[in-house]
Tab-separated table of C-alpha atoms in Angstrom:
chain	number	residue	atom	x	y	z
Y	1	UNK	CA	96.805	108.843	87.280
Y	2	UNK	CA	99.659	110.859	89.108
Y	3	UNK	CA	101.805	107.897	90.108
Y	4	UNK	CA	102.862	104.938	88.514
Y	5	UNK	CA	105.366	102.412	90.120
Y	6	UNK	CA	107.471	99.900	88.572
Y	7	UNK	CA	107.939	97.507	90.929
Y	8	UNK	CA	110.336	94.324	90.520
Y	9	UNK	CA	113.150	95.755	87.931
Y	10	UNK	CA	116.675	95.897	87.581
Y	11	UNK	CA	117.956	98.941	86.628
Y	12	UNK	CA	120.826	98.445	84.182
Y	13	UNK	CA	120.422	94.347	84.585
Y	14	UNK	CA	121.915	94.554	88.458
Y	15	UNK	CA	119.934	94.347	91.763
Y	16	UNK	CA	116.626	94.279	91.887
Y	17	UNK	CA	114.485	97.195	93.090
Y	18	UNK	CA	110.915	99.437	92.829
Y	19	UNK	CA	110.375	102.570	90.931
Y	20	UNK	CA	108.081	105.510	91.572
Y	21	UNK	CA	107.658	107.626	88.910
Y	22	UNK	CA	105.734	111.296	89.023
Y	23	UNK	CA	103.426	110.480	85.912
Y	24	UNK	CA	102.051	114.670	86.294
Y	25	UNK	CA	105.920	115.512	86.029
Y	26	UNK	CA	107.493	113.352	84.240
Y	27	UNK	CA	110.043	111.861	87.070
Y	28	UNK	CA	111.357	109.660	88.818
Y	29	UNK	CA	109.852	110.162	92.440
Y	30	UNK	CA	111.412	107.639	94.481
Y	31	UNK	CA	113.884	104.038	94.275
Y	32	UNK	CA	113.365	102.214	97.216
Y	33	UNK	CA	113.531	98.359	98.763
Y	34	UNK	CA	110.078	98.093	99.504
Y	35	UNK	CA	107.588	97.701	96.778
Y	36	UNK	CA	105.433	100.832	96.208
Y	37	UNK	CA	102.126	99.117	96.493
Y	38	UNK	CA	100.009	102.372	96.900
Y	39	UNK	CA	100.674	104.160	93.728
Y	40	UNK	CA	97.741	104.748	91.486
Y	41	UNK	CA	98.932	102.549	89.008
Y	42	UNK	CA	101.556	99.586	89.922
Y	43	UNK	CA	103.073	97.289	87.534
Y	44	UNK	CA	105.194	94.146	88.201
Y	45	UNK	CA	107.800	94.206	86.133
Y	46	UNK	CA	108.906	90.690	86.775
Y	47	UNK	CA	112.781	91.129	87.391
Y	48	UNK	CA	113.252	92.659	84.237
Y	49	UNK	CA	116.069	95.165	83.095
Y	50	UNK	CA	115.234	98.433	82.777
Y	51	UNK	CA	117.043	100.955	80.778
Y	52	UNK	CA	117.602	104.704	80.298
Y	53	UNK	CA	115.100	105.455	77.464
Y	54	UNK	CA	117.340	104.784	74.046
Y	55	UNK	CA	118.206	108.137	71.608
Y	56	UNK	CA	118.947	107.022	68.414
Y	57	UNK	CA	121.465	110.043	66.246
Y	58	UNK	CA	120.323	108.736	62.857
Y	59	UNK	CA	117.142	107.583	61.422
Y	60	UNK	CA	114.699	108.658	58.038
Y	61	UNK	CA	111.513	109.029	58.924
Y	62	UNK	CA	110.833	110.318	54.956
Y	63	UNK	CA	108.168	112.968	56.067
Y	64	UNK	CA	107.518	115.136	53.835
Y	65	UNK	CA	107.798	113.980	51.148
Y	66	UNK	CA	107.246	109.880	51.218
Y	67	UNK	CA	104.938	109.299	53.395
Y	68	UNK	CA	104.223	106.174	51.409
Y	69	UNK	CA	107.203	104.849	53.200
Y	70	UNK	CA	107.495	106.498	56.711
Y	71	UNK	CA	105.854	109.256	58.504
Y	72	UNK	CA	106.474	110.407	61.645
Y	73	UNK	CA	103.419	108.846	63.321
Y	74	UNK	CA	104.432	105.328	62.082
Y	75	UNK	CA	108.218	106.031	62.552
Y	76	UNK	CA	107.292	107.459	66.027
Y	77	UNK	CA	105.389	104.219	66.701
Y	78	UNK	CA	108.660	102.333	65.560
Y	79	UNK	CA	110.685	104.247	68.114
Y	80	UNK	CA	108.609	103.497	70.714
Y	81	UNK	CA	108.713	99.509	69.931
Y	82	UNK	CA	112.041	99.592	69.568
Y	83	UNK	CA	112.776	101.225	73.376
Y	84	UNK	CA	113.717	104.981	71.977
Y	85	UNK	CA	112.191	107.825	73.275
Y	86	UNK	CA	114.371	110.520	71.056
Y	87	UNK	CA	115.501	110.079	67.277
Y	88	UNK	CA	117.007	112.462	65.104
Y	89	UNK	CA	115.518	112.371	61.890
Y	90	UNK	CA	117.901	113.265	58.924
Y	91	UNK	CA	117.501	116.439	56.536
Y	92	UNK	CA	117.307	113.938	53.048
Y	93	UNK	CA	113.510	114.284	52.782
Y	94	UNK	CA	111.560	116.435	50.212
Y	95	UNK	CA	111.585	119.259	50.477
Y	96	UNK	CA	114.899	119.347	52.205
Y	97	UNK	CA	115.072	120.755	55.473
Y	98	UNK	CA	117.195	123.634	55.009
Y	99	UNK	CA	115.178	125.960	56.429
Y	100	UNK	CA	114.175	126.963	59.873
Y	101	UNK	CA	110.442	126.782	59.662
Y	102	UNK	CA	110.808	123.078	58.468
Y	103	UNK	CA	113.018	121.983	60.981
Y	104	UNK	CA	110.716	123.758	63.608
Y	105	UNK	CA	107.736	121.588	61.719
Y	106	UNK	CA	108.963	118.353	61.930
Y	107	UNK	CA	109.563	118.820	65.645
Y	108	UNK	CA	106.057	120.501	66.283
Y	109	UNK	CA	104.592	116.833	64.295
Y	110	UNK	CA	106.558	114.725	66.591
Y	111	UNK	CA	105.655	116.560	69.618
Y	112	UNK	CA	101.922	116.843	68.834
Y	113	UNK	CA	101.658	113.092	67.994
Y	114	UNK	CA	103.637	112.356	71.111
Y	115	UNK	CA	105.240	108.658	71.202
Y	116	UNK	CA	108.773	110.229	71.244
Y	117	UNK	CA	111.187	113.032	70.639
Y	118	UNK	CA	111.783	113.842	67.304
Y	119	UNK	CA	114.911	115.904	66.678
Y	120	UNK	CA	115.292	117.365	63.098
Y	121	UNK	CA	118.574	117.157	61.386
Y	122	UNK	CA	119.517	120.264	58.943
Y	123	UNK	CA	121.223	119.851	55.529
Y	124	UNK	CA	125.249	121.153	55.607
Y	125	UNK	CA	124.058	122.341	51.822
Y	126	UNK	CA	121.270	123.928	50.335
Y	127	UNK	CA	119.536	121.010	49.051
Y	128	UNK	CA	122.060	118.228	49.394
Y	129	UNK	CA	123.327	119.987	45.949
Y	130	UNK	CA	126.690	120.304	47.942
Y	131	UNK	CA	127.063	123.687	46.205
Y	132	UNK	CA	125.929	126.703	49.043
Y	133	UNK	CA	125.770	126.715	52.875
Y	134	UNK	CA	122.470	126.448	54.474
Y	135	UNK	CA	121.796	128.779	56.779
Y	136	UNK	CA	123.159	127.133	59.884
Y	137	UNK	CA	123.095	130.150	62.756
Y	138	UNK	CA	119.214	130.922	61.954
Y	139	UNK	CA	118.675	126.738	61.746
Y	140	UNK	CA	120.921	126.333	65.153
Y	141	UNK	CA	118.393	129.472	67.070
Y	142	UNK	CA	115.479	127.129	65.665
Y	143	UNK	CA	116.863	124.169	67.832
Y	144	UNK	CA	118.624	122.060	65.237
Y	145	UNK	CA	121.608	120.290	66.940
Y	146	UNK	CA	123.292	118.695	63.998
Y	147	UNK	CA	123.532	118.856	60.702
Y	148	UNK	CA	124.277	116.750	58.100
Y	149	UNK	CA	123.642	115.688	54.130
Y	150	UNK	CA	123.750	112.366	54.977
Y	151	UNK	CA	122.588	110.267	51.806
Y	152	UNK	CA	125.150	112.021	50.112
Y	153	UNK	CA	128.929	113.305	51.187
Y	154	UNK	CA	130.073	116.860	51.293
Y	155	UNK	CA	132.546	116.170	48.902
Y	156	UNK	CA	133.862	119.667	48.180
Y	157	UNK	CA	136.665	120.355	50.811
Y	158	UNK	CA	136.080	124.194	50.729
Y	159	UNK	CA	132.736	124.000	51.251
Y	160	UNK	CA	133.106	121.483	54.169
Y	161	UNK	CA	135.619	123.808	55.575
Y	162	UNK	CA	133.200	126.565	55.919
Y	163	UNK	CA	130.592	124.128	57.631
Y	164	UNK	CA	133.345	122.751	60.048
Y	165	UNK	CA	133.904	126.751	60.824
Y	166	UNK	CA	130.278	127.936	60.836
Y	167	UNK	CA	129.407	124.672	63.044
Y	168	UNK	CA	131.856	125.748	65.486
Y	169	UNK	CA	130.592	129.150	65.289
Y	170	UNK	CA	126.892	127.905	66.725
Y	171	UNK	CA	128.116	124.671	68.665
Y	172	UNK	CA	126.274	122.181	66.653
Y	173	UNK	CA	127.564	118.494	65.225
Y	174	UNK	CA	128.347	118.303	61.699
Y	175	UNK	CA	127.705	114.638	60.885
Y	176	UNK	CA	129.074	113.332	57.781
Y	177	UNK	CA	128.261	110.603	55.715
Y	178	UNK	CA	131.754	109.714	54.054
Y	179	UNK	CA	131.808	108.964	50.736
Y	180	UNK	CA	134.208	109.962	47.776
Y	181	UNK	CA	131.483	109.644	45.109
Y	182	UNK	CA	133.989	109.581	42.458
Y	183	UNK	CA	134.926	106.204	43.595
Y	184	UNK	CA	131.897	104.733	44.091
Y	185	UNK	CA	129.389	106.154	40.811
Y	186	UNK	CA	127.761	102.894	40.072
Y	187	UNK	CA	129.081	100.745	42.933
Y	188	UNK	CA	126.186	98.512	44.727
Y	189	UNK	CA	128.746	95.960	47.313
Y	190	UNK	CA	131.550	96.130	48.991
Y	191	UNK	CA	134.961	95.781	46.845
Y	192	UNK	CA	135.936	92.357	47.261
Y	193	UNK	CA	135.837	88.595	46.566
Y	194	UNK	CA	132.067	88.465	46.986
Y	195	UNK	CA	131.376	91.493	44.508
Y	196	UNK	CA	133.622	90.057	41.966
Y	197	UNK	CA	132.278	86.166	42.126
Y	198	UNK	CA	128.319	87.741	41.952
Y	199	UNK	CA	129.199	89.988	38.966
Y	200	UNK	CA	128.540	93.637	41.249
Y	201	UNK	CA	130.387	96.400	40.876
Y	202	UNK	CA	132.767	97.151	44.045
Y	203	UNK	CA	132.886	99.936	46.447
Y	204	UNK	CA	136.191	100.158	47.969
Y	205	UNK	CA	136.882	100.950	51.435
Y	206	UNK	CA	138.867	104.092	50.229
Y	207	UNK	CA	136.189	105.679	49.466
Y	208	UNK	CA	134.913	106.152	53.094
Y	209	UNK	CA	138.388	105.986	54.790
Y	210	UNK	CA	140.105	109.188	52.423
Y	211	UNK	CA	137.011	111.297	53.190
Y	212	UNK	CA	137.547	110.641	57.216
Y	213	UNK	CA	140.877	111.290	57.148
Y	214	UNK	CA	140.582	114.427	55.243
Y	215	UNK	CA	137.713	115.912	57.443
Y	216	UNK	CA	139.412	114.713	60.921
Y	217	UNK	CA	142.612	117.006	59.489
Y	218	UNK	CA	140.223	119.569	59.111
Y	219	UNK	CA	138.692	119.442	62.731
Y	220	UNK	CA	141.452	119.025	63.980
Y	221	UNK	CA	143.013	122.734	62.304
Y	222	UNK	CA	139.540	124.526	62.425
Y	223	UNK	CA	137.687	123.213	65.155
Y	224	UNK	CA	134.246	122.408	65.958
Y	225	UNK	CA	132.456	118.616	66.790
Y	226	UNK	CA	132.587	116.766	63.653
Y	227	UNK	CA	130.533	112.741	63.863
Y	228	UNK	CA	131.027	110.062	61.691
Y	229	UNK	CA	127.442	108.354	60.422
Y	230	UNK	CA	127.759	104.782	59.681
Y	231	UNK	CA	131.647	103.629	59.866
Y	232	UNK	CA	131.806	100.308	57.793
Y	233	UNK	CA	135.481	99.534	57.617
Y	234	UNK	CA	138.244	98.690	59.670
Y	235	UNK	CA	140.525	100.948	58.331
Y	236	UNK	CA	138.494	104.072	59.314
Y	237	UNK	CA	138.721	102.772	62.527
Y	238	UNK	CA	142.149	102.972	62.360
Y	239	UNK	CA	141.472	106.452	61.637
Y	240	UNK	CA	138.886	107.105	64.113
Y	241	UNK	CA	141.254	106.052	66.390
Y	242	UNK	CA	144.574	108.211	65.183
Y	243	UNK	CA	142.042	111.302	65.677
Y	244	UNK	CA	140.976	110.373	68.613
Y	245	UNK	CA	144.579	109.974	70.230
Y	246	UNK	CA	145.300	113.500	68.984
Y	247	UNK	CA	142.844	115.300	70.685
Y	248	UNK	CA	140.644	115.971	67.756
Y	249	UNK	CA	137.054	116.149	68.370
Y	250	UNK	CA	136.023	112.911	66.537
Y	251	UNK	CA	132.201	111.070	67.396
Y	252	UNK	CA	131.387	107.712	65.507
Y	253	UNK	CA	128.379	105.595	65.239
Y	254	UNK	CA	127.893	102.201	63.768
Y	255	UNK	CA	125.049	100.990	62.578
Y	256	UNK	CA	123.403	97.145	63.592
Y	257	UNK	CA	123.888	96.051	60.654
Y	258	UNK	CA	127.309	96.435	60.047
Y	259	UNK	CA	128.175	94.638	63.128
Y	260	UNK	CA	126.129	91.643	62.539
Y	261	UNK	CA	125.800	91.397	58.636
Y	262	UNK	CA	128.528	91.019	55.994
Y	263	UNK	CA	128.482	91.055	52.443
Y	264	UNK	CA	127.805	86.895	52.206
Y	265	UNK	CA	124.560	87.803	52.857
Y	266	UNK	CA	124.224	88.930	49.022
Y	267	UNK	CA	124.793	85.362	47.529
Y	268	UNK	CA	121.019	85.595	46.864
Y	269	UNK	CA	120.971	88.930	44.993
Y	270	UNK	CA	118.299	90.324	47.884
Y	271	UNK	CA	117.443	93.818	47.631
Y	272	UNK	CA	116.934	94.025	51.156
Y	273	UNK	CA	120.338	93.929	51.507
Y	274	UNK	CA	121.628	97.065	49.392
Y	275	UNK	CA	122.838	99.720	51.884
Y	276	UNK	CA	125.208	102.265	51.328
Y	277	UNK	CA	127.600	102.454	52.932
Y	278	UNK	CA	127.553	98.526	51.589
Y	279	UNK	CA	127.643	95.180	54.114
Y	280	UNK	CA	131.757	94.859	54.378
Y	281	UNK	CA	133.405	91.818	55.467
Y	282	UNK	CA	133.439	89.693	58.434
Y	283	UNK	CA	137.390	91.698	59.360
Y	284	UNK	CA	135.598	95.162	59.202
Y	285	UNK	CA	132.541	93.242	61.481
Y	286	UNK	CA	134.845	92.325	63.615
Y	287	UNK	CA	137.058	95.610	63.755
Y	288	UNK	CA	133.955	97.768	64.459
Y	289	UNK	CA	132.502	95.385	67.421
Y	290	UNK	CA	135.818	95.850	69.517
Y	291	UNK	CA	135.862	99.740	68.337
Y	292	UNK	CA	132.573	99.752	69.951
Y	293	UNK	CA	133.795	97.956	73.203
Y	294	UNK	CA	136.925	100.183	73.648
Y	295	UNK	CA	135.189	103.553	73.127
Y	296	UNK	CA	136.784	104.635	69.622
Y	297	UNK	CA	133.145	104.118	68.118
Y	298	UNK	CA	131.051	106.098	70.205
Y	299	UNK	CA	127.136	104.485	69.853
Y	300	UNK	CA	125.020	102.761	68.130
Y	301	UNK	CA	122.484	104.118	65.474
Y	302	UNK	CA	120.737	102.241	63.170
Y	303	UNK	CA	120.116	104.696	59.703
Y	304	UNK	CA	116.794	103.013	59.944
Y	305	UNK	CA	115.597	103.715	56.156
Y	306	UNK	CA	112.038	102.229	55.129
Y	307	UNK	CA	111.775	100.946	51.265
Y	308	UNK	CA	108.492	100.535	49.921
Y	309	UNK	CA	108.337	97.002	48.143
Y	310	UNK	CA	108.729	98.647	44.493
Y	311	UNK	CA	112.239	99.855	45.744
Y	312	UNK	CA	113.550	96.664	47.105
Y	313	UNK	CA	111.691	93.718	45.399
Y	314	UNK	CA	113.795	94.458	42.184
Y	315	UNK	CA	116.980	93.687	40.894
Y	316	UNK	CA	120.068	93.970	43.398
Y	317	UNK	CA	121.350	96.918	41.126
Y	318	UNK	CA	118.392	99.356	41.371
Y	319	UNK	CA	117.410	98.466	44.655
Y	320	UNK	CA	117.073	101.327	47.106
Y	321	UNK	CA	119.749	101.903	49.633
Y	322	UNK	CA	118.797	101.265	53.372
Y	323	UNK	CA	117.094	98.686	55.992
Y	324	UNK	CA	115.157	99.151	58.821
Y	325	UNK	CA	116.672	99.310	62.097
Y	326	UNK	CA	114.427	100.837	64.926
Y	327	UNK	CA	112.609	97.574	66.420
Y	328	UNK	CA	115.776	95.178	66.164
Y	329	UNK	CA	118.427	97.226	67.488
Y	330	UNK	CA	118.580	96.838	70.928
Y	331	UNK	CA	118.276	92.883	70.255
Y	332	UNK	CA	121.226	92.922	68.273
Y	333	UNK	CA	123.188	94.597	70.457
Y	334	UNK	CA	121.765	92.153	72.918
Y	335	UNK	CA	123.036	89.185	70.806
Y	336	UNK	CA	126.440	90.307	69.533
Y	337	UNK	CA	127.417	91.700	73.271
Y	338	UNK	CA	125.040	90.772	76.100
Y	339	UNK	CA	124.539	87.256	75.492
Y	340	UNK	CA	128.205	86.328	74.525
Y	341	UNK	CA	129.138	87.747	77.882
Y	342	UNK	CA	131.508	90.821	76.276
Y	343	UNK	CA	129.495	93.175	77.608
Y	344	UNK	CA	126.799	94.244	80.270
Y	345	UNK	CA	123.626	96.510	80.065
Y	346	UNK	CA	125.089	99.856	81.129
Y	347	UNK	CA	127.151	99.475	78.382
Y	348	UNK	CA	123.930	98.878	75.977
Y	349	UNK	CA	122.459	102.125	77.873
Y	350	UNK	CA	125.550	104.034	77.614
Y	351	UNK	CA	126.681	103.525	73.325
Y	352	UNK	CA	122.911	103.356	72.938
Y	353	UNK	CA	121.355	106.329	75.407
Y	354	UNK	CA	123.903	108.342	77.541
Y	355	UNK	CA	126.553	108.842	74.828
Y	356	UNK	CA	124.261	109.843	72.149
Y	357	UNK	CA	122.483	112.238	74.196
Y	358	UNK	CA	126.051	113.455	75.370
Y	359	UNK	CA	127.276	113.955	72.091
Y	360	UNK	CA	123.709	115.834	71.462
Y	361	UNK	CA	124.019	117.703	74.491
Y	362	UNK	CA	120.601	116.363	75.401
Y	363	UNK	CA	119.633	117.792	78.851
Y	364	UNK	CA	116.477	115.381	79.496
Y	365	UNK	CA	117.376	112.100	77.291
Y	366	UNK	CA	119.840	109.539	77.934
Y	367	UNK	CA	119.941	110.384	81.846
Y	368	UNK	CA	121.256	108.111	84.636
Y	369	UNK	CA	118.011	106.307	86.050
Y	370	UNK	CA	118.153	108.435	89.610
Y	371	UNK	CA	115.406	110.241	91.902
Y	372	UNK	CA	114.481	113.124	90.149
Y	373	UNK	CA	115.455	112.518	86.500
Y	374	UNK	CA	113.495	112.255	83.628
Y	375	UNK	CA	111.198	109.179	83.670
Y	376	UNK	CA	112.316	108.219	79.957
Y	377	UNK	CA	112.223	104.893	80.507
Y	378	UNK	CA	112.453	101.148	78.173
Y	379	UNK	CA	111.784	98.052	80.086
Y	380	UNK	CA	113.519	94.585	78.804
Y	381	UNK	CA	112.985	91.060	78.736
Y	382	UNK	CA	116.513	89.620	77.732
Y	383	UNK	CA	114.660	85.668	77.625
Y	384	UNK	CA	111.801	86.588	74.946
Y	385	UNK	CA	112.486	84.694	72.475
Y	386	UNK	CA	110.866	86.357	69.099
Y	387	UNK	CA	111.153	86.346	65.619
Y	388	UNK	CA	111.971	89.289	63.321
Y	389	UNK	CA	109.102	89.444	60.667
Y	390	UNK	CA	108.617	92.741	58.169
Y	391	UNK	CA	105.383	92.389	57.901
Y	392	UNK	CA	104.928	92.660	61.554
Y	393	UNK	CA	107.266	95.847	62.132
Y	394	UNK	CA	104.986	98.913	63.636
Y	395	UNK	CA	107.061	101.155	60.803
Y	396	UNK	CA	105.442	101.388	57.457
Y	397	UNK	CA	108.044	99.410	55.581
Y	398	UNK	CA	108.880	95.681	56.078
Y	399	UNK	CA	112.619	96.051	54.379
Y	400	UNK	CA	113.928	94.030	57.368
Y	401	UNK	CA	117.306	92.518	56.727
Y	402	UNK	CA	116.787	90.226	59.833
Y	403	UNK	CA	114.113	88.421	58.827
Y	404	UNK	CA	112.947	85.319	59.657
Y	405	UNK	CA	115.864	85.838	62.824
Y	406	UNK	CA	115.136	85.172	65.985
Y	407	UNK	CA	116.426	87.068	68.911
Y	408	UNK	CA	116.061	86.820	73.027
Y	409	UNK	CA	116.003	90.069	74.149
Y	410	UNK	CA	112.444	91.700	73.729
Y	411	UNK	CA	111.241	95.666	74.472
Y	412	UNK	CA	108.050	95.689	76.732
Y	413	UNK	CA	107.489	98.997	77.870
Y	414	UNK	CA	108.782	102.402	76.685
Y	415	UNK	CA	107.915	105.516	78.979
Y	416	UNK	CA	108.428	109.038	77.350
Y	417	UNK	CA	108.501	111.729	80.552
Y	418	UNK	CA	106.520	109.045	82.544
Y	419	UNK	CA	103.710	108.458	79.802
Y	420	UNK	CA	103.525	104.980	78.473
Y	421	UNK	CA	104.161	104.661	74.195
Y	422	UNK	CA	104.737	101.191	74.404
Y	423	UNK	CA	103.374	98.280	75.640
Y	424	UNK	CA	103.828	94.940	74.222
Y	425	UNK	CA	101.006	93.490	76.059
Y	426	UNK	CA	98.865	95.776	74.064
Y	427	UNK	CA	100.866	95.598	70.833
């Protein structure tokens, strides 16, 4: 097969239309009126939206180390459910990757098995010990883009200043997970009413918000791209959005769960909902959705983190940080913005594709759907109604904190450079 045309979409949810793609390179070949009938393979794609393939900036996909949870086959396979056709997997597995010829592994897996892009994320410290620089110029010629110790904070301003400097150095993204540890040892839910009426020990928003605010000073007086992983509370949007209005050169994501879950979903003591940074409450929710709307969060990433059962089905204090987040993300940004009528799908495809890849510097993900662009391509059927089940997830965990939820919007068909790595008639 050379040529494959989707005909009967709507690109970004607006007018209808019929797409040839090059299957032998990868493109788009032609957007036209009339249906292209003739193409070697044609699909009817029955009015449905179709999207810039999605790039997700922070996932685990555990390999090496636990592939009892997650490998990069099964997490790939996730990806591709889910509508992504890039992910960038973070540096928290074991051994770390700290070191060129592991970062250069993990992408050599992805690209051998093939179902989508799988960018590895360096460690800021030798590993995560948050003592010694990694070697970020050799990891940076190796094709690393970011780095990060995400999992744990770089809590040693000194030794954050020299990443901050060094990342500038090499033009990569230091992404930080913000977290002053001193103020959260033992801490399992957000510092509040809930924590204190369910006998769990808080985790106040301080802890994230003094850690932005001390490394957005820093970008701002040594330079460099500096992004924010997972902003839970409404005051670091606050900051997020002093940084921003002073030129600094601040990124933030937000994760799906922190726009749709809040801490009353503990009540029941579920393991499935630990996370770190914890569920905050509805204000934060509520803070970070219109962040998200006016730009001062940049995209969407869901920190998808597979459990095995032994790490979740205990109690709520030794539970395992982290949910899955790969094949319900684009549904609940579907639900909390589509549906309600705040939003429209280019701005799904832009906090969940085009910004990402921007922020990446991505030259072949996250690109307008035109003639001649990459053919990285998710189709989706926003009236297919389906529940969320773990046990039916393509990842190798089932710690879904959506389950038994049902949603509208449903992934049918992901495209990677014109190849097909998801179809849901064949799922």
């Amino acid at each position: 097969m050379t040529t494959l045309a989707l005909n009967n979409v709507r690109p970004y949810g607006e007018d209808v239309t019929n797409i040839l793609i090059d299957v032998a390179d990868g493109v788009i070949d032609s957007i036209g009126e009339n249906p292209f009938d003739d193409a070697d393979e044609v699909m009817d794609c029955g009015g449905n939206v179709l999207l810039p393939g999605l790039v997700d900036m922070h996932v685990h996909l555990r390999e090496p180390g636990r592939e009892d949870t997650e490998t990069i086959a099964t997490g790939s396979d996730a990806a591709a459910k889910g509508g992504f056709t890039a992910v960038f997997t973070m540096a928290n597995t074991s051994p770390v990757i700290d070191q060129p010829f592991l970062a250069e592994a993990v992408w050599a897996k992805g690209q051998e098995y093939g179902k989508c892009d799988v960018y590895p994320v360096g460690s800021i410290s030798q590993g995560l010990k948050g003592e010694q620089l990694t070697e970020i110029g050799l990891m940076s010629r190796s094709g690393v883009r970011m780095f990060s110790d995400d999992g744990k904070c770089v809590n040693d301003p000194q030794l954050m200043r020299r990443a901050i400097e060094y990342a500038k150095a090499h033009d990569v993204v230091l992404a930080q997970h913000a977290e002053d540890h001193r103020m959260t040892e033992g801490s399992v839910a957000h510092e509040g009413e809930q924590a204190a009426r369910l006998g769990l020990r808080g985790w106040p928003r301080v802890a994230e918000e003094s850690i932005v605010a001390r490394d957005a000073i820093m970008t701002r007086d040594y330079g460099g791209r500096y992004h924010l992983c997972h902003a839970s509370t409404e005051g670091t949007v606050e900051l997020l959005r002093f940084a921003k209005n002073q030129g600094i050169d601040v990124t933030a994501e937000v994760t799906p769960h922190h726009l749709m879950l809040t801490d009353e979903k503990l009540d029941t003591y579920d393991g499935l909902f630990r996370v770190n940074p914890p569920l905050r409450e509805a204000r934060d929710a509520e803070a970070l959705k219109q962040a998200l709307l006016d730009g001062t969060v940049d995209v969407v990433a869901t920190d998808h983190a597979p459990h095995g059962s032994e790490d979740k089905c205990v109690e709520f204090e030794n539970a395992k940080p982290g949910m899955l987040g790969l094949e319900t993300s684009l549904a609940v940004v579907h639900r909390i913005f589509v549906e309600p009528g705040l939003a429209d799908w280019r701005f799904v495809a832009k906090v969940m594709s085009e910004r990402p890849a921007e922020i990446l510097r991505l030259k072949d993900q996250g690109r307008p759907i035109n003639v001649g662009e990459p053919a990285n391509l998710v189709l989706v059927d926003p009236q297919s109604p389906w529940t969320a089940h773990g046990d039916e997830m393509a990842s190798k965990a089932s710690n879904t904190p959506y389950e038994g939820i049902e949603f509208s919007a449903r992934v049918v068909g992901t495209w990677l450079r014109g190849t097909q790595t998801y179809d849901a008639k064949k799922a």
